[in-house]
Coordinates of C-alpha atoms in Angstrom, one line a residue:
Chain V
M89 CA -199.5 -136.3 200.0
S90 CA -199.1 -134.5 203.2
Q91 CA -196.6 -135.4 205.7
Q92 CA -196.2 -134.7 209.3
N93 CA -192.9 -134.9 211.1
N94 CA -194.4 -135.7 214.4
N95 CA -194.2 -139.5 214.7
S96 CA -197.0 -139.6 217.1
N97 CA -199.1 -137.8 214.8
I98 CA -198.5 -140.0 211.9
A99 CA -201.5 -141.5 210.2
L100 CA -201.3 -143.8 207.2
R101 CA -203.7 -143.6 204.5
S102 CA -204.3 -146.0 201.8
N103 CA -204.2 -145.5 198.2
E104 CA -207.8 -144.9 198.4
N105 CA -207.0 -142.3 201.0
M106 CA -207.8 -144.4 203.8
F107 CA -205.8 -145.0 206.9
T108 CA -204.6 -148.3 207.8
D109 CA -202.9 -149.7 210.6
K110 CA -201.1 -147.0 212.5
E111 CA -198.3 -149.2 213.8
D112 CA -197.4 -150.7 210.5
A113 CA -197.7 -147.5 209.0
A114 CA -195.4 -145.9 211.5
A115 CA -192.8 -148.7 211.0
E116 CA -193.1 -148.3 207.3
I117 CA -192.7 -144.6 207.6
K118 CA -189.7 -145.0 209.8
E119 CA -188.1 -147.3 207.3
L120 CA -188.9 -145.0 204.6
K121 CA -187.6 -142.2 206.6
E122 CA -184.3 -144.0 207.1
K123 CA -184.1 -144.9 203.5
L124 CA -184.8 -141.4 202.6
L125 CA -182.2 -140.2 204.9
T126 CA -179.6 -142.5 203.5
K127 CA -180.7 -141.4 200.1
E128 CA -180.5 -137.9 201.3
I129 CA -177.0 -138.5 202.7
Q130 CA -176.0 -140.3 199.6
L131 CA -177.4 -137.5 197.7
Y132 CA -175.7 -135.0 199.8
R133 CA -172.4 -136.9 199.4
L134 CA -172.9 -137.1 195.8
Q135 CA -173.8 -133.5 195.7
S136 CA -170.8 -132.7 197.7
E137 CA -168.6 -134.9 195.5
R138 CA -170.1 -133.2 192.6
D139 CA -169.5 -129.8 194.1
D140 CA -165.9 -130.8 194.8
E141 CA -165.6 -132.1 191.3
I142 CA -167.1 -128.9 190.0
H143 CA -164.8 -127.0 192.2
E144 CA -161.9 -129.0 191.0
L145 CA -163.1 -128.6 187.5
N146 CA -163.4 -124.9 187.9
K147 CA -160.0 -124.8 189.4
V148 CA -158.6 -126.8 186.5
K149 CA -160.7 -124.6 184.3
A150 CA -159.3 -121.5 185.9
Q151 CA -155.8 -122.9 185.7
L152 CA -156.4 -123.7 182.1
E153 CA -157.8 -120.3 181.5
E154 CA -154.7 -118.8 183.2
A155 CA -152.4 -121.1 181.2
K156 CA -154.3 -120.1 178.1
S157 CA -153.9 -116.4 178.8
I158 CA -150.3 -116.9 179.7
L159 CA -149.8 -118.8 176.5
E160 CA -151.7 -116.2 174.6
I161 CA -149.5 -113.5 176.0
R162 CA -146.4 -115.5 175.2
V163 CA -147.7 -116.2 171.8
K164 CA -148.4 -112.5 171.3
A165 CA -145.0 -111.6 172.6
K166 CA -143.4 -114.2 170.5
T167 CA -145.4 -113.1 167.5
R168 CA -144.3 -109.5 168.1
E169 CA -140.8 -110.6 168.5
L170 CA -141.0 -112.6 165.3
R171 CA -142.5 -109.7 163.5
E172 CA -139.8 -107.4 164.8
L173 CA -137.2 -110.0 163.8
T174 CA -138.8 -110.3 160.4
E175 CA -138.9 -106.5 160.0
N176 CA -135.3 -106.3 161.1
L177 CA -134.3 -109.0 158.7
E178 CA -136.2 -107.3 156.0
K179 CA -134.5 -104.1 156.8
Q180 CA -131.2 -105.7 156.8
I181 CA -132.0 -107.5 153.6
S182 CA -133.0 -104.4 151.8
A183 CA -130.0 -102.5 153.2
R184 CA -127.7 -105.3 152.0
T185 CA -129.6 -105.4 148.7
R186 CA -129.1 -101.7 148.3
E187 CA -125.4 -102.1 149.2
L188 CA -125.1 -104.9 146.8
Q189 CA -126.8 -102.9 144.1
E190 CA -124.4 -100.1 144.8
K191 CA -121.5 -102.5 144.6
I192 CA -122.9 -103.9 141.4
K193 CA -123.2 -100.4 140.0
E194 CA -119.8 -99.5 141.2
S195 CA -118.3 -102.6 139.6
E196 CA -120.2 -101.9 136.5
D197 CA -118.8 -98.4 136.5
S198 CA -115.4 -99.8 137.0
R199 CA -115.9 -102.2 134.2
L200 CA -117.0 -99.4 132.0
A201 CA -114.1 -97.3 133.0
L202 CA -111.8 -100.2 132.4
M203 CA -113.3 -100.7 129.0
N204 CA -112.8 -97.1 128.3
M205 CA -109.2 -97.3 129.5
L206 CA -108.6 -100.3 127.4
E207 CA -110.1 -98.5 124.4
D208 CA -107.9 -95.5 125.2
M209 CA -105.0 -97.8 125.6
E210 CA -105.7 -99.4 122.3
D211 CA -106.1 -96.0 120.7
L212 CA -102.8 -94.9 122.2
R213 CA -101.2 -98.2 121.1
R214 CA -102.5 -97.7 117.6
R215 CA -101.3 -94.1 117.6
A216 CA -97.9 -95.1 118.9
Q217 CA -97.7 -97.8 116.3
E218 CA -98.7 -95.2 113.6
E219 CA -96.0 -92.9 115.0
K220 CA -93.5 -95.6 115.0
E221 CA -94.4 -96.5 111.4
K222 CA -94.2 -92.9 110.4
T223 CA -90.8 -92.5 112.2
L224 CA -89.5 -95.7 110.5
A225 CA -90.8 -94.5 107.2
I226 CA -89.0 -91.1 107.7
I227 CA -85.8 -92.9 108.9
T228 CA -85.8 -95.3 106.0
N229 CA -86.5 -92.7 103.4
F230 CA -84.3 -90.0 104.9
A231 CA -81.7 -88.8 102.5
D232 CA -79.0 -88.9 105.1
G233 CA -77.7 -92.0 106.7
L234 CA -78.8 -92.5 110.3
L235 CA -77.5 -94.7 113.0
F236 CA -79.2 -94.8 116.4
F237 CA -77.4 -96.1 119.5
D238 CA -79.3 -96.8 122.7
A239 CA -78.2 -95.8 126.2
N240 CA -75.8 -98.7 126.3
N241 CA -74.1 -97.5 123.1
C242 CA -75.5 -100.5 121.2
L243 CA -76.8 -100.0 117.6
A244 CA -80.6 -99.9 117.8
L245 CA -81.6 -98.6 114.5
V246 CA -80.0 -98.1 111.1
N247 CA -81.4 -96.9 107.8
P248 CA -80.6 -98.4 104.3
Q249 CA -78.5 -95.3 103.3
I250 CA -75.8 -96.6 105.5
E251 CA -75.5 -99.7 103.4
S252 CA -75.0 -97.7 100.2
Y253 CA -72.7 -95.0 101.8
F254 CA -70.3 -97.5 103.3
G255 CA -70.9 -100.4 100.8
V256 CA -72.0 -102.8 103.5
A257 CA -74.3 -105.8 102.7
K258 CA -77.8 -105.7 104.2
E259 CA -77.2 -108.9 106.1
D260 CA -74.0 -107.5 107.7
I261 CA -75.9 -104.3 108.7
Q262 CA -78.7 -106.4 110.2
Q263 CA -76.1 -108.4 112.2
A264 CA -74.6 -105.2 113.4
V265 CA -77.8 -104.2 115.2
G266 CA -77.4 -104.8 118.9
K267 CA -73.7 -104.6 118.7
N268 CA -71.6 -102.1 120.7
F269 CA -70.2 -99.0 118.8
A270 CA -66.6 -100.2 119.0
E271 CA -67.6 -103.7 117.7
L272 CA -68.9 -102.1 114.5
G273 CA -65.3 -101.6 113.4
Q274 CA -65.2 -105.3 112.6
I275 CA -67.8 -104.8 109.9
G276 CA -65.7 -104.0 106.9
G277 CA -67.2 -100.9 105.4
L278 CA -68.0 -99.3 108.8
Q279 CA -64.4 -99.3 109.9
P280 CA -63.5 -95.8 108.6
L281 CA -66.5 -94.4 110.5
V282 CA -65.5 -96.0 113.8
S283 CA -61.9 -94.9 113.5
L284 CA -62.9 -91.3 112.6
M285 CA -65.3 -91.1 115.6
G286 CA -63.2 -93.1 118.0
S287 CA -66.2 -93.2 120.4
L288 CA -69.7 -92.0 120.7
K289 CA -69.2 -88.3 121.4
K290 CA -70.6 -85.0 120.1
I291 CA -69.3 -84.4 116.6
T292 CA -70.3 -81.5 114.3
R293 CA -69.9 -81.9 110.6
K294 CA -66.6 -83.8 110.5
E295 CA -65.5 -84.9 107.1
L296 CA -64.8 -88.5 106.2
T297 CA -63.2 -89.1 102.8
L298 CA -63.9 -92.7 101.8
N299 CA -62.5 -92.5 98.3
E300 CA -62.0 -90.0 95.5
K301 CA -65.7 -89.8 94.8
T302 CA -67.2 -90.1 98.2
V303 CA -66.9 -87.6 101.0
L304 CA -69.3 -87.9 103.9
E305 CA -70.0 -85.4 106.7
I306 CA -70.4 -87.0 110.1
S307 CA -72.4 -85.4 113.0
S308 CA -73.4 -87.0 116.2
L309 CA -75.5 -85.8 119.1
E310 CA -76.7 -87.2 122.3
I311 CA -80.5 -87.6 122.6
G312 CA -82.4 -87.2 125.9
R313 CA -82.2 -85.1 129.0
P314 CA -79.1 -84.7 131.2
N315 CA -80.3 -87.3 133.6
D316 CA -82.3 -89.4 131.2
K317 CA -80.1 -90.5 128.4
I318 CA -81.9 -92.1 125.5
G319 CA -78.9 -92.6 123.2
W320 CA -76.8 -91.3 120.4
L321 CA -77.8 -90.3 116.9
V322 CA -75.2 -90.4 114.2
I323 CA -76.1 -88.5 111.1
I324 CA -74.2 -89.1 107.9
H325 CA -74.6 -86.6 105.1
D326 CA -73.2 -87.2 101.7
I327 CA -71.3 -84.1 100.6
S328 CA -69.5 -85.7 97.6
R329 CA -71.4 -83.4 95.2
E330 CA -70.6 -80.3 97.2
K331 CA -67.0 -81.3 97.5
T332 CA -66.8 -81.8 93.7
I333 CA -68.4 -78.4 93.1
E334 CA -66.1 -76.9 95.6
R335 CA -63.0 -78.5 94.0
M336 CA -64.2 -77.4 90.6
K337 CA -64.7 -73.9 91.9
T338 CA -61.3 -73.8 93.4
E339 CA -59.7 -75.2 90.3
F340 CA -61.6 -72.6 88.2
V341 CA -60.5 -69.7 90.4
S342 CA -57.0 -71.0 90.4
I343 CA -56.8 -71.4 86.7
A344 CA -58.7 -68.1 86.1
A345 CA -56.3 -66.3 88.4
H346 CA -53.3 -67.9 86.7
Q347 CA -54.7 -67.0 83.2
L348 CA -55.3 -63.5 84.4
R349 CA -51.8 -63.2 85.8
T350 CA -50.1 -64.1 82.5
P351 CA -51.1 -61.0 80.6
I352 CA -51.0 -58.8 83.7
S353 CA -47.4 -59.8 84.5
A354 CA -46.5 -59.0 80.9
I355 CA -48.1 -55.6 81.2
K356 CA -46.4 -55.0 84.6
W357 CA -42.9 -55.8 83.2
T358 CA -43.4 -53.8 80.0
L359 CA -44.6 -50.7 82.0
R360 CA -41.8 -51.1 84.5
M361 CA -39.1 -51.3 81.9
I362 CA -40.5 -48.4 80.0
L363 CA -40.7 -46.4 83.3
D364 CA -37.1 -47.5 84.2
G365 CA -35.9 -46.2 80.8
D366 CA -34.9 -49.6 79.6
L367 CA -36.8 -49.0 76.3
G368 CA -35.6 -45.5 75.7
P369 CA -36.5 -42.1 77.0
I370 CA -40.1 -41.0 77.7
S371 CA -41.7 -37.6 78.3
D372 CA -43.0 -36.5 81.7
E373 CA -46.6 -36.7 80.5
Q374 CA -46.0 -40.2 79.2
R375 CA -44.4 -41.2 82.5
D376 CA -47.3 -39.8 84.4
F377 CA -49.8 -41.8 82.4
L378 CA -47.7 -44.9 82.5
E379 CA -47.2 -44.6 86.3
K380 CA -51.0 -44.5 86.7
T381 CA -51.5 -47.4 84.4
Y382 CA -48.8 -49.3 86.4
K383 CA -50.7 -48.6 89.7
S384 CA -54.0 -49.8 88.2
N385 CA -52.3 -52.9 87.1
E386 CA -50.9 -53.4 90.6
R387 CA -54.4 -53.1 92.0
M388 CA -55.6 -55.8 89.6
I389 CA -52.7 -58.0 90.8
G390 CA -53.8 -57.4 94.3
L391 CA -57.4 -58.4 93.5
I392 CA -56.2 -61.6 91.9
N393 CA -54.0 -62.4 94.8
D394 CA -56.9 -61.9 97.2
L395 CA -59.0 -64.3 95.2
L396 CA -56.2 -66.8 95.2
N397 CA -55.7 -66.4 98.9
V398 CA -59.4 -67.0 99.5
T399 CA -59.2 -70.1 97.4
R400 CA -56.2 -71.3 99.5
I401 CA -58.0 -70.6 102.7
E402 CA -61.0 -72.6 101.5
E403 CA -58.6 -75.4 100.4
G404 CA -56.9 -75.3 103.8
R405 CA -53.5 -74.8 102.2
L406 CA -52.7 -71.2 103.2
L407 CA -49.3 -71.4 104.8
F408 CA -46.1 -72.6 103.3
D409 CA -42.8 -71.6 104.7
L410 CA -42.7 -71.3 108.4
V411 CA -39.6 -69.6 109.7
P412 CA -38.7 -68.1 113.1
V413 CA -38.5 -64.2 112.8
D414 CA -38.4 -61.0 114.8
L415 CA -41.5 -59.4 113.4
G416 CA -40.5 -55.9 114.7
E417 CA -37.7 -55.7 112.1
T418 CA -39.7 -57.3 109.3
I419 CA -42.6 -54.8 109.8
Q420 CA -40.2 -51.9 109.9
S421 CA -38.7 -52.9 106.5
L422 CA -42.2 -52.8 105.1
L423 CA -43.0 -49.2 106.0
G424 CA -40.9 -47.6 103.3
A425 CA -43.4 -48.7 100.7
Y426 CA -46.1 -46.5 102.3
A427 CA -44.1 -43.2 102.5
E428 CA -45.4 -41.8 99.4
I429 CA -49.1 -42.4 99.9
L430 CA -48.8 -41.2 103.5
K431 CA -47.3 -38.0 102.3
Q432 CA -49.9 -37.6 99.6
K433 CA -52.7 -37.9 102.2
S434 CA -50.9 -35.9 104.9
I435 CA -51.2 -38.8 107.3
K436 CA -48.6 -39.3 110.0
L437 CA -47.6 -42.9 110.7
Q438 CA -45.9 -43.6 114.0
F439 CA -44.2 -47.0 114.5
T440 CA -43.3 -48.1 118.0
K441 CA -41.4 -51.2 119.0
P442 CA -39.8 -52.0 122.3
K443 CA -36.1 -51.5 122.9
E444 CA -35.6 -55.0 124.2
K445 CA -35.7 -58.0 121.9
L446 CA -39.1 -59.3 120.9
P447 CA -39.8 -63.0 121.2
Q448 CA -39.4 -64.8 117.8
V449 CA -42.5 -66.1 116.1
M450 CA -42.8 -69.0 113.7
V451 CA -44.5 -67.5 110.6
D452 CA -45.0 -67.6 106.9
I453 CA -43.4 -64.1 106.5
E454 CA -45.1 -63.3 103.2
K455 CA -48.6 -64.1 104.7
I456 CA -48.0 -62.2 108.0
M457 CA -46.8 -59.2 106.0
L458 CA -50.0 -59.5 104.0
V459 CA -51.9 -59.2 107.3
V460 CA -49.9 -56.1 108.4
S461 CA -50.2 -54.4 105.0
N462 CA -54.0 -55.2 104.9
L463 CA -54.5 -53.5 108.2
L464 CA -52.2 -50.6 107.4
E465 CA -53.8 -50.1 103.9
N466 CA -57.2 -50.1 105.5
A467 CA -56.1 -47.5 108.1
I468 CA -54.6 -45.3 105.3
K469 CA -57.7 -45.8 103.1
Y470 CA -60.2 -44.9 105.8
T471 CA -58.4 -42.1 107.6
P472 CA -59.1 -38.6 106.3
A473 CA -56.2 -36.3 105.3
G474 CA -54.3 -34.9 108.3
G475 CA -55.1 -38.0 110.4
K476 CA -52.7 -40.2 112.4
I477 CA -51.9 -43.9 112.4
F478 CA -50.1 -45.7 115.2
L479 CA -48.5 -49.0 114.5
E480 CA -47.2 -50.8 117.5
I481 CA -45.6 -54.1 118.2
S482 CA -45.0 -55.4 121.7
S483 CA -44.5 -58.5 123.7
N484 CA -47.5 -59.8 125.6
G485 CA -45.8 -62.5 127.6
K486 CA -47.0 -65.4 125.5
G487 CA -45.8 -64.0 122.2
I488 CA -46.2 -60.8 120.3
E489 CA -49.1 -58.4 119.8
V490 CA -49.4 -55.9 116.9
S491 CA -51.9 -53.0 116.8
V492 CA -52.8 -50.6 114.1
R493 CA -54.7 -47.6 115.5
D494 CA -56.2 -44.9 113.2
T495 CA -58.2 -41.7 113.5
G496 CA -60.4 -42.8 110.7
I497 CA -64.1 -43.2 110.0
G498 CA -64.6 -46.1 112.3
I499 CA -66.9 -49.1 112.0
M500 CA -70.6 -48.8 112.6
K501 CA -71.7 -50.7 115.7
S502 CA -74.4 -52.6 113.9
Q503 CA -71.9 -53.9 111.4
Q504 CA -69.1 -54.8 113.7
D505 CA -70.0 -58.5 114.0
R506 CA -69.7 -58.9 110.3
I507 CA -66.4 -57.2 109.8
F508 CA -64.3 -60.4 109.2
T509 CA -66.9 -61.9 106.9
K510 CA -65.9 -62.7 103.3
Y511 CA -66.8 -59.9 100.9
F512 CA -68.3 -57.7 103.6
R513 CA -67.6 -54.0 103.5
G514 CA -68.9 -51.5 106.0
S515 CA -71.4 -49.1 104.5
N516 CA -69.5 -46.0 105.6
A517 CA -66.4 -47.6 104.1
M518 CA -68.1 -48.1 100.8
H519 CA -69.2 -44.5 100.9
T520 CA -65.7 -43.3 101.5
E521 CA -63.8 -45.6 99.1
T522 CA -65.6 -47.4 96.3
E523 CA -62.7 -49.8 95.6
G524 CA -62.3 -52.8 97.7
T525 CA -63.2 -56.5 97.6
G526 CA -64.1 -57.0 101.2
L527 CA -61.6 -59.8 101.4
G528 CA -58.7 -58.2 103.2
L529 CA -59.9 -58.7 106.8
F530 CA -61.3 -62.2 106.0
I531 CA -57.8 -63.1 104.7
A532 CA -56.1 -61.5 107.6
K533 CA -58.2 -63.3 110.1
N534 CA -57.6 -66.7 108.5
I535 CA -53.8 -66.1 108.2
V536 CA -53.6 -65.1 111.9
E537 CA -55.7 -68.0 113.1
T538 CA -53.9 -70.5 111.0
H539 CA -50.7 -69.3 112.8
G540 CA -52.5 -70.1 116.1
G541 CA -53.0 -66.4 116.8
K542 CA -55.9 -64.1 117.4
I543 CA -57.3 -61.0 115.7
W544 CA -59.7 -58.5 117.1
F545 CA -60.6 -54.8 117.1
S546 CA -62.2 -51.9 118.9
S547 CA -63.8 -49.1 117.0
Q548 CA -65.9 -46.0 117.4
E549 CA -67.8 -44.6 114.4
G550 CA -66.4 -41.3 113.5
S551 CA -63.3 -41.3 115.7
G552 CA -61.2 -44.3 114.7
T553 CA -60.5 -48.0 114.8
T554 CA -57.7 -50.1 116.3
F555 CA -57.0 -53.6 115.0
Y556 CA -54.9 -56.0 117.1
F557 CA -53.5 -59.4 116.4
S558 CA -51.3 -61.6 118.5
L559 CA -49.1 -64.5 117.6
P560 CA -47.7 -67.2 119.9
A561 CA -43.9 -67.2 120.5
A562 CA -41.9 -69.8 118.5
G563 CA -42.0 -73.2 120.2
D564 CA -45.3 -72.3 121.9
S565 CA -47.4 -72.3 118.8
A566 CA -50.5 -74.4 118.6
L567 CA -49.8 -74.7 114.9
Q568 CA -46.5 -76.5 115.5
Q569 CA -48.1 -78.8 118.0
K570 CA -50.6 -79.7 115.3
E571 CA -47.8 -80.5 112.8
Chain F
M292 CA -20.4 -43.4 80.0
R293 CA -23.3 -45.7 80.2
F294 CA -21.8 -48.2 77.8
L295 CA -18.5 -48.0 79.5
G296 CA -20.2 -48.9 82.8
K297 CA -21.9 -51.9 81.2
G298 CA -18.6 -52.9 79.6
F299 CA -17.0 -53.0 83.0
K300 CA -19.7 -55.4 84.2
I301 CA -19.2 -57.7 81.2
I302 CA -15.7 -58.5 82.3
K303 CA -16.9 -59.2 85.8
I304 CA -19.9 -61.5 85.1
M305 CA -20.0 -63.0 81.6
E306 CA -22.6 -65.6 82.7
K307 CA -24.5 -67.6 80.1
I308 CA -28.2 -67.5 81.0
L309 CA -30.8 -69.8 79.4
L310 CA -34.3 -68.4 79.4
I311 CA -37.0 -71.0 78.9
E312 CA -40.3 -69.2 78.5
D313 CA -43.3 -69.4 76.1
E314 CA -44.6 -65.8 76.6
E315 CA -43.0 -63.8 73.8
L316 CA -43.3 -60.4 75.5
I317 CA -41.6 -61.7 78.6
I318 CA -38.8 -63.2 76.5
K319 CA -38.3 -59.9 74.7
L320 CA -38.3 -57.8 77.9
L321 CA -36.0 -60.1 80.0
S322 CA -33.5 -60.8 77.2
R323 CA -33.3 -57.1 76.4
K324 CA -32.7 -56.4 80.1
L325 CA -30.1 -59.2 80.6
I326 CA -28.2 -58.5 77.3
G327 CA -28.1 -54.9 78.3
L328 CA -26.5 -55.9 81.5
G329 CA -23.9 -57.9 79.6
Y330 CA -25.2 -61.4 80.1
K331 CA -25.1 -64.0 77.3
V332 CA -28.6 -65.1 76.8
S333 CA -29.9 -68.1 74.9
L334 CA -33.6 -68.7 74.4
A335 CA -36.1 -71.6 74.3
M336 CA -39.9 -71.3 73.8
N337 CA -40.8 -74.6 75.5
G338 CA -39.4 -77.3 77.8
Q339 CA -38.1 -79.6 75.1
E340 CA -36.3 -76.8 73.3
G341 CA -34.8 -75.8 76.6
L342 CA -33.5 -79.3 77.4
D343 CA -32.0 -79.5 73.9
E344 CA -30.3 -76.2 74.2
M345 CA -28.9 -76.8 77.7
R346 CA -27.5 -80.1 76.5
K347 CA -25.9 -78.4 73.5
N348 CA -24.6 -75.3 75.4
P349 CA -24.8 -75.8 79.1
P350 CA -25.6 -72.4 80.7
D351 CA -24.4 -71.0 84.0
L352 CA -28.0 -70.3 85.1
I353 CA -31.5 -71.1 83.9
L354 CA -34.6 -69.0 84.1
L355 CA -37.5 -71.5 83.7
D356 CA -41.2 -71.0 83.3
I357 CA -43.5 -73.7 84.5
I358 CA -46.6 -73.8 82.4
M359 CA -45.4 -74.3 78.8
P360 CA -46.4 -76.5 75.8
Q361 CA -44.7 -79.8 75.0
K362 CA -42.8 -80.1 78.3
S363 CA -43.6 -78.2 81.4
G364 CA -41.0 -76.6 83.7
F365 CA -41.5 -79.6 86.1
E366 CA -40.6 -82.1 83.4
V367 CA -37.5 -80.1 82.5
L368 CA -36.4 -80.2 86.2
E369 CA -37.1 -83.9 86.4
E370 CA -34.9 -84.6 83.3
M371 CA -32.2 -82.3 84.5
K372 CA -32.1 -84.1 87.8
E373 CA -31.4 -87.4 86.0
D374 CA -28.6 -85.9 84.0
S375 CA -25.4 -85.4 86.0
R376 CA -24.2 -82.7 83.6
L377 CA -27.3 -80.6 84.1
A378 CA -28.2 -81.4 87.7
K379 CA -25.9 -78.8 89.1
I380 CA -27.0 -75.8 87.0
P381 CA -29.0 -73.4 89.2
V382 CA -32.6 -72.9 88.1
I383 CA -34.7 -69.9 89.0
I384 CA -38.4 -70.5 88.3
I385 CA -40.3 -67.6 86.9
S386 CA -44.0 -68.4 86.9
N387 CA -47.5 -66.8 87.0
S388 CA -48.5 -69.4 89.5
G389 CA -47.0 -69.8 92.9
Q390 CA -49.0 -72.3 94.9
P391 CA -47.2 -73.7 97.9
L392 CA -47.4 -77.3 96.6
E393 CA -45.8 -76.3 93.3
L394 CA -43.0 -74.4 95.1
D395 CA -42.3 -77.4 97.3
K396 CA -42.2 -79.7 94.2
A397 CA -39.8 -77.4 92.4
K398 CA -37.5 -77.2 95.4
K399 CA -37.4 -81.0 95.7
L400 CA -36.5 -81.2 92.0
G401 CA -33.5 -78.8 92.6
A402 CA -34.8 -75.3 91.7
V403 CA -33.0 -72.6 93.8
D404 CA -35.7 -70.0 93.8
W405 CA -39.3 -69.3 92.6
L406 CA -40.4 -65.9 91.4
V407 CA -44.1 -65.1 90.8
K408 CA -44.0 -62.7 87.8
T409 CA -46.7 -60.4 89.1
E410 CA -44.8 -60.0 92.4
F411 CA -41.4 -59.1 90.8
N412 CA -40.1 -56.5 88.4
P413 CA -37.5 -57.3 85.8
E414 CA -35.0 -55.3 87.9
E415 CA -35.7 -57.6 90.9
V416 CA -35.3 -60.7 88.7
V417 CA -31.9 -59.3 87.8
E418 CA -31.1 -59.0 91.5
K419 CA -31.9 -62.6 92.0
I420 CA -29.8 -63.6 89.0
K421 CA -26.9 -61.7 90.5
K422 CA -27.4 -63.4 93.8
Y423 CA -27.1 -66.9 92.4
A424 CA -24.4 -66.0 89.8
K425 CA -22.3 -64.6 92.7
K426 CA -22.7 -67.9 94.6
L427 CA -21.7 -69.7 91.4
S428 CA -18.5 -67.7 90.9
N429 CA -17.6 -68.1 94.5

């Protein structure tokens, strides 16, 4: 349908396209127009409302969008943060795990090391035990008796030999363990040992005679370092057998010497009386032979005497009669006996003694004269013809000193340390003089030392020897102090 | 001259000496020497014989060996010591031994001297006899 906005121009048409009343139509159009307008306004309003709503909605939507994007950003950030955190944690965990693994490994190593150490310790303990058992076996089965005292001088160890040596019951010995050295004296059989030793100190081969059959040799030594004392070891060696053999040997020598002396003294006396003319006159030739026989016999007597003296030295009963003497005079009286031999060998002997009185010495004259004659005879024997011997006695402040200097063959340097040894003879001496027992100087040394004196020498091979000995003045003698 | 000289000594000394010794040669030698010097010598071959002899004819001096059969010199000395008649007779020991302990023992039993035979000549034995005989006569 067509419409015209000009009211005046409005024409109404019917449904069959025919116009009807104009007025009515106009009124109706106006009403319609108003209705329409209202509708239009309503529509407009609605539209505007709708637009507002849309706008609001859009705004909300935009806000939502913004919120969403903010949220998204935050979620993202949070997610990143979380991831980082996770990564960090993971890193920390793995580091910690590694650390722990190392720790585990370390402790495993430690455990192994400890196990090894324990094994080593066990090994050492076993070895120590073995050593201990070995030591115990040695100590128990050792031929000598052993006593071991700890650093506090208490008996720590003792072997069964001690029981048999000292006749002490096993129980008593076991009770003695842990006791102090001095307390051992209370245990019957050990008393002699305690009184011999006095205290724990260094002892070298000291003899302990328990009875006729048993002689023990006691030695003791400290064990450990100077600042780390471990204890004392006392060693007891049974020398009963040696002592018996020694005694038998001594008795044999004594008896043999005595038996030898019987016929020899008869020969000596017979020859002397024949030579002295007691049994009638003899020819010069007979005298010559008999003199030589007499001298040979005297040499034999000398040898036997040497043997007897050695026996006495070994028995420790060398000296007998100690008297105070002026040795100067005694020695002088001895020299006459050497006049003939000195003349024969063209050796000059010069004896010197001081004008003032010599201090007296306490001596067994016979033995000291034996020393002087041994030294003098050696000097004569080993000094070639035409040589000189100087015998001198002097005071040395503490007593007397005797020296015998010769111009003889001397003593080889390499043999000088053996010169006082029993049976020793210098090789040049043996070459010069076949006769000699090698006992003279051994005897001399023992005699001098038993008197509390000293003997020594100086010698140069080929030019001579000087022997010296000194004796303490009477009253000053170590020997007397001993007695 | 020689005999005259000896005769002179006889008047001066006239001691009776008892020699107790088991070694025949020593007996022969010493008795010869002593008789030659004018001593009156009686002999015994062992200790028991010696004791019997000295009880029968007490001598002025005794020469006594130590090692002898039956009774040793020490036993002789012991018995002499117990017998007041014999205890004062001087005894000189003549022995082949001469260990300090033996010497000491003899001295304690009253012997006046000890001679080791190998260390003395018969002449020196005589000197000793003279020494003790002199003491006796004084």
